[in-house]
CSV table of C-alpha atoms in Angstrom, one decimal:
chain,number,residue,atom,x,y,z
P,1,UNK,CA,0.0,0.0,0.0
P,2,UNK,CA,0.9,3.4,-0.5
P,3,UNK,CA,1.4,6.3,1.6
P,4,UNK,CA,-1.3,8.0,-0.3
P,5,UNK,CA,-4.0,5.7,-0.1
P,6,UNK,CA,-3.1,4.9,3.6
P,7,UNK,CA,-3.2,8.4,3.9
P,8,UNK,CA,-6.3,8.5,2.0
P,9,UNK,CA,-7.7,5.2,4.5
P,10,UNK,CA,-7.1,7.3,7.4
P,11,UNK,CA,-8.5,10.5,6.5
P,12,UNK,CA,-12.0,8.6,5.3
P,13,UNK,CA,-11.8,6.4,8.4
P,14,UNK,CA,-10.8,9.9,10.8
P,15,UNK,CA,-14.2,11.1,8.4
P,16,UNK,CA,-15.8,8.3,9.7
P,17,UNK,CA,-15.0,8.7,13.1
P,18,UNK,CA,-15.6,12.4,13.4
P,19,UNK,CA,-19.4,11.8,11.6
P,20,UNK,CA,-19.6,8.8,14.2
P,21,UNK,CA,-19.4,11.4,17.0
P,22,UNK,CA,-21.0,14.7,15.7
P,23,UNK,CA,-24.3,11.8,14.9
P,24,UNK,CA,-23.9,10.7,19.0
P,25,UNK,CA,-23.7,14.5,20.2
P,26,UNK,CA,-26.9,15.1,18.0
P,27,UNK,CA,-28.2,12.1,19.6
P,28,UNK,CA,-27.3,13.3,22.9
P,29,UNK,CA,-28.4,16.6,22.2
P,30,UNK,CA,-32.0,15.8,20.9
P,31,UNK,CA,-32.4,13.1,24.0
P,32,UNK,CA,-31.7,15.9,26.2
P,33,UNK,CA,-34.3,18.4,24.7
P,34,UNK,CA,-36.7,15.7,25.0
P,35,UNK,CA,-36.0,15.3,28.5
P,36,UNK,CA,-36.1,19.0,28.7
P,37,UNK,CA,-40.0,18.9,27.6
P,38,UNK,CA,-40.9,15.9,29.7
P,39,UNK,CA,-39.4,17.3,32.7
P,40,UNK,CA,-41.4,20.5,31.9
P,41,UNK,CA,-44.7,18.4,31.1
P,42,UNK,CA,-44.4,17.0,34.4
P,43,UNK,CA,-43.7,19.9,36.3
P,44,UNK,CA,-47.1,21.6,34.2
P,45,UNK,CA,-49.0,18.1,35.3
P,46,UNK,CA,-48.0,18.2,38.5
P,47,UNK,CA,-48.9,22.0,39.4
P,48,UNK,CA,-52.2,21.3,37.4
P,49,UNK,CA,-52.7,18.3,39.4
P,50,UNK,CA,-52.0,20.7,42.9
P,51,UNK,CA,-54.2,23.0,41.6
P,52,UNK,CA,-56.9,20.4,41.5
P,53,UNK,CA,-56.3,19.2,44.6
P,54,UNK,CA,-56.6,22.1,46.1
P,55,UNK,CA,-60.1,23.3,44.0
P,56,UNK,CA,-61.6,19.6,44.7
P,57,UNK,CA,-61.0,20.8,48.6
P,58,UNK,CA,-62.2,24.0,48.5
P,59,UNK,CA,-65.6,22.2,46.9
P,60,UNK,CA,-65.6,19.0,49.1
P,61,UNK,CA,-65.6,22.1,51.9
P,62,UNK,CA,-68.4,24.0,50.3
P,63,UNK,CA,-70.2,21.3,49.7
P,64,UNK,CA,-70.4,20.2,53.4
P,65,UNK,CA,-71.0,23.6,54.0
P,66,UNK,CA,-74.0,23.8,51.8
P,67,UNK,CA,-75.5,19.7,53.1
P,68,UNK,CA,-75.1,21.8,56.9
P,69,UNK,CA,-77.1,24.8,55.5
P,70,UNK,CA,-79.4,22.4,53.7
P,71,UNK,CA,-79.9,20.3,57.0
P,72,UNK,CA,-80.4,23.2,58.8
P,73,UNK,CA,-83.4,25.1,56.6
P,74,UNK,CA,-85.3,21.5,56.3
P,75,UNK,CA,-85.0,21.4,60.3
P,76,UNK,CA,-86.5,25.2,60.0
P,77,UNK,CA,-88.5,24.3,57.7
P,78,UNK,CA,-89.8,21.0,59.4
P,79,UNK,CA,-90.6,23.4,62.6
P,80,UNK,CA,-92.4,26.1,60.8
P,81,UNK,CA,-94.8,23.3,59.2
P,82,UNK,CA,-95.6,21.8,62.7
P,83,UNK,CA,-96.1,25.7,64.2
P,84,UNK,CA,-98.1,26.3,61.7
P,85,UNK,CA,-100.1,22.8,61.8
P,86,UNK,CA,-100.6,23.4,65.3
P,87,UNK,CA,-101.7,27.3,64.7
P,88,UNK,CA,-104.4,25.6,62.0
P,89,UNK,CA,-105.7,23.1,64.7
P,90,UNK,CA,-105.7,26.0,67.1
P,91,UNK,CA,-108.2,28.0,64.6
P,92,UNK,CA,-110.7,25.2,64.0
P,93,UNK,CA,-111.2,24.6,67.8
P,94,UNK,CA,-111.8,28.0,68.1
P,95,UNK,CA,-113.7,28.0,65.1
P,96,UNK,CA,-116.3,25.3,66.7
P,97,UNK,CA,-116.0,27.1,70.1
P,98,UNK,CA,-117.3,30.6,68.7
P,99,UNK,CA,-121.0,30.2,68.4
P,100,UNK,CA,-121.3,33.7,66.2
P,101,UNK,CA,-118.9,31.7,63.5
P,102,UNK,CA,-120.9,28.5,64.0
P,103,UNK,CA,-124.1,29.9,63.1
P,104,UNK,CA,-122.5,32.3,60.2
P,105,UNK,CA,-120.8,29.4,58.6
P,106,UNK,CA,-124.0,27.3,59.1
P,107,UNK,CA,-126.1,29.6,56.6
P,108,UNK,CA,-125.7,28.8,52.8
P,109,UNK,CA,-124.5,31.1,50.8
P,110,UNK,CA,-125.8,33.7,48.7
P,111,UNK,CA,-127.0,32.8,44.9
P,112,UNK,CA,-124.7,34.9,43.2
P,113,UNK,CA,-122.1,33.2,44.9
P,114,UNK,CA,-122.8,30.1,44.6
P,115,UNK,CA,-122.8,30.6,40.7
P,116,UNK,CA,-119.5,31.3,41.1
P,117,UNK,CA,-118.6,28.0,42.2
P,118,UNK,CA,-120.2,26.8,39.5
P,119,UNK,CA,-118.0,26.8,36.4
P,120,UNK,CA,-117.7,23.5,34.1
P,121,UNK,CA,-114.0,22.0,33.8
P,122,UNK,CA,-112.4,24.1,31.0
P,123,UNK,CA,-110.0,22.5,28.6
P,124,UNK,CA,-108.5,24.7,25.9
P,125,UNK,CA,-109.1,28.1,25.0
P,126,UNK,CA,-112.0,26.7,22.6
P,127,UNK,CA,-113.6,25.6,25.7
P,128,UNK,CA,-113.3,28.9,27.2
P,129,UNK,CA,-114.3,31.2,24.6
P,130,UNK,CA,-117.3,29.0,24.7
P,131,UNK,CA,-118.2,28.4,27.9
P,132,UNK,CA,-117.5,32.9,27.9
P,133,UNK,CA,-120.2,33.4,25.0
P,134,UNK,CA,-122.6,30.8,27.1
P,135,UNK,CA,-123.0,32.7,30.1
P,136,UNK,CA,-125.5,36.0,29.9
P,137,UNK,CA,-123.6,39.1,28.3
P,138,UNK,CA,-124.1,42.7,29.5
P,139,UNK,CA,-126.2,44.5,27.9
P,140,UNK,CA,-125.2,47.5,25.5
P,141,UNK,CA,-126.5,51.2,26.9
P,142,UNK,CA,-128.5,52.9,23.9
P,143,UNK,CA,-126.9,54.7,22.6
P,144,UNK,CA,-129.1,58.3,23.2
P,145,UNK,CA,-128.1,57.4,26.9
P,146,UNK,CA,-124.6,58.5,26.5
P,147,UNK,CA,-125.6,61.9,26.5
């Protein structure tokens, strides 16, 4: 062999060699960016996950806040419905005890209103116009009485 092909051997196989290690820094190089991003992904997952954490919390308070204020206005509620059954039965005995009510709520009432109570069941507003043009209309003034 020659000195100039050796020479020419060792300059492709230096070639080789120096392409060899610039490919393993850009493999190196891209490996780290990409552990770059994952390392920020997880840092952004992991405060989004805190973040959550701390709202599901806040709401897991609220909402036992909100079950105490709920328990609280049914109990309310519950004692206002037994005041107020007790005030009802309170009226009706004194009702029956008050003989001026007794015989006022004994007479039957008055014809006009017991037309009142008398309306048909109405279903549409068919049935109402009709039932409307069934009853007795007003009658019209003449019309010399306007003056």
């Amino acid at each position: 062999m020659t000195i100039t092909r050796q020479l020419a051997y060792g300059l492709a196989l230096v070639a080789a060699l120096c392409l060899l290690v610039w490919m393993q820094q850009q493999r190196i190089t891209t490996a780290e960016a990409r552990a770059d991003i994952a390392t920020e992904r997880l840092q952004t997952a992991n405060e989004r996950n805190a973040r959550q954490a701390q709202t599901i919390t806040r709401l897991t308070g609220e909402v036992a806040t909100q079950r105490l204020a709920q328990l609280s206005l049914q109990q309310t509620t519950a004692s206002v419905r037994q005041e107020h059954a007790t005030d009802q039965v309170q009226k009706k005995e004194q009702r029956r005890e008050d003989l001026p009510h007794q015989s006022w709520a004994d007479q039957p009432l008055p014809a006009a209103a017991r037309r009142l109570h008398q309306r048909p069941a109405i279903t549409g507003a068919d049935g109402y116009r009709q039932w409307l043009s069934s009853r007795h209309a007003l009658h019209t003034q003449p019309s010399g009485a306007d003056r």
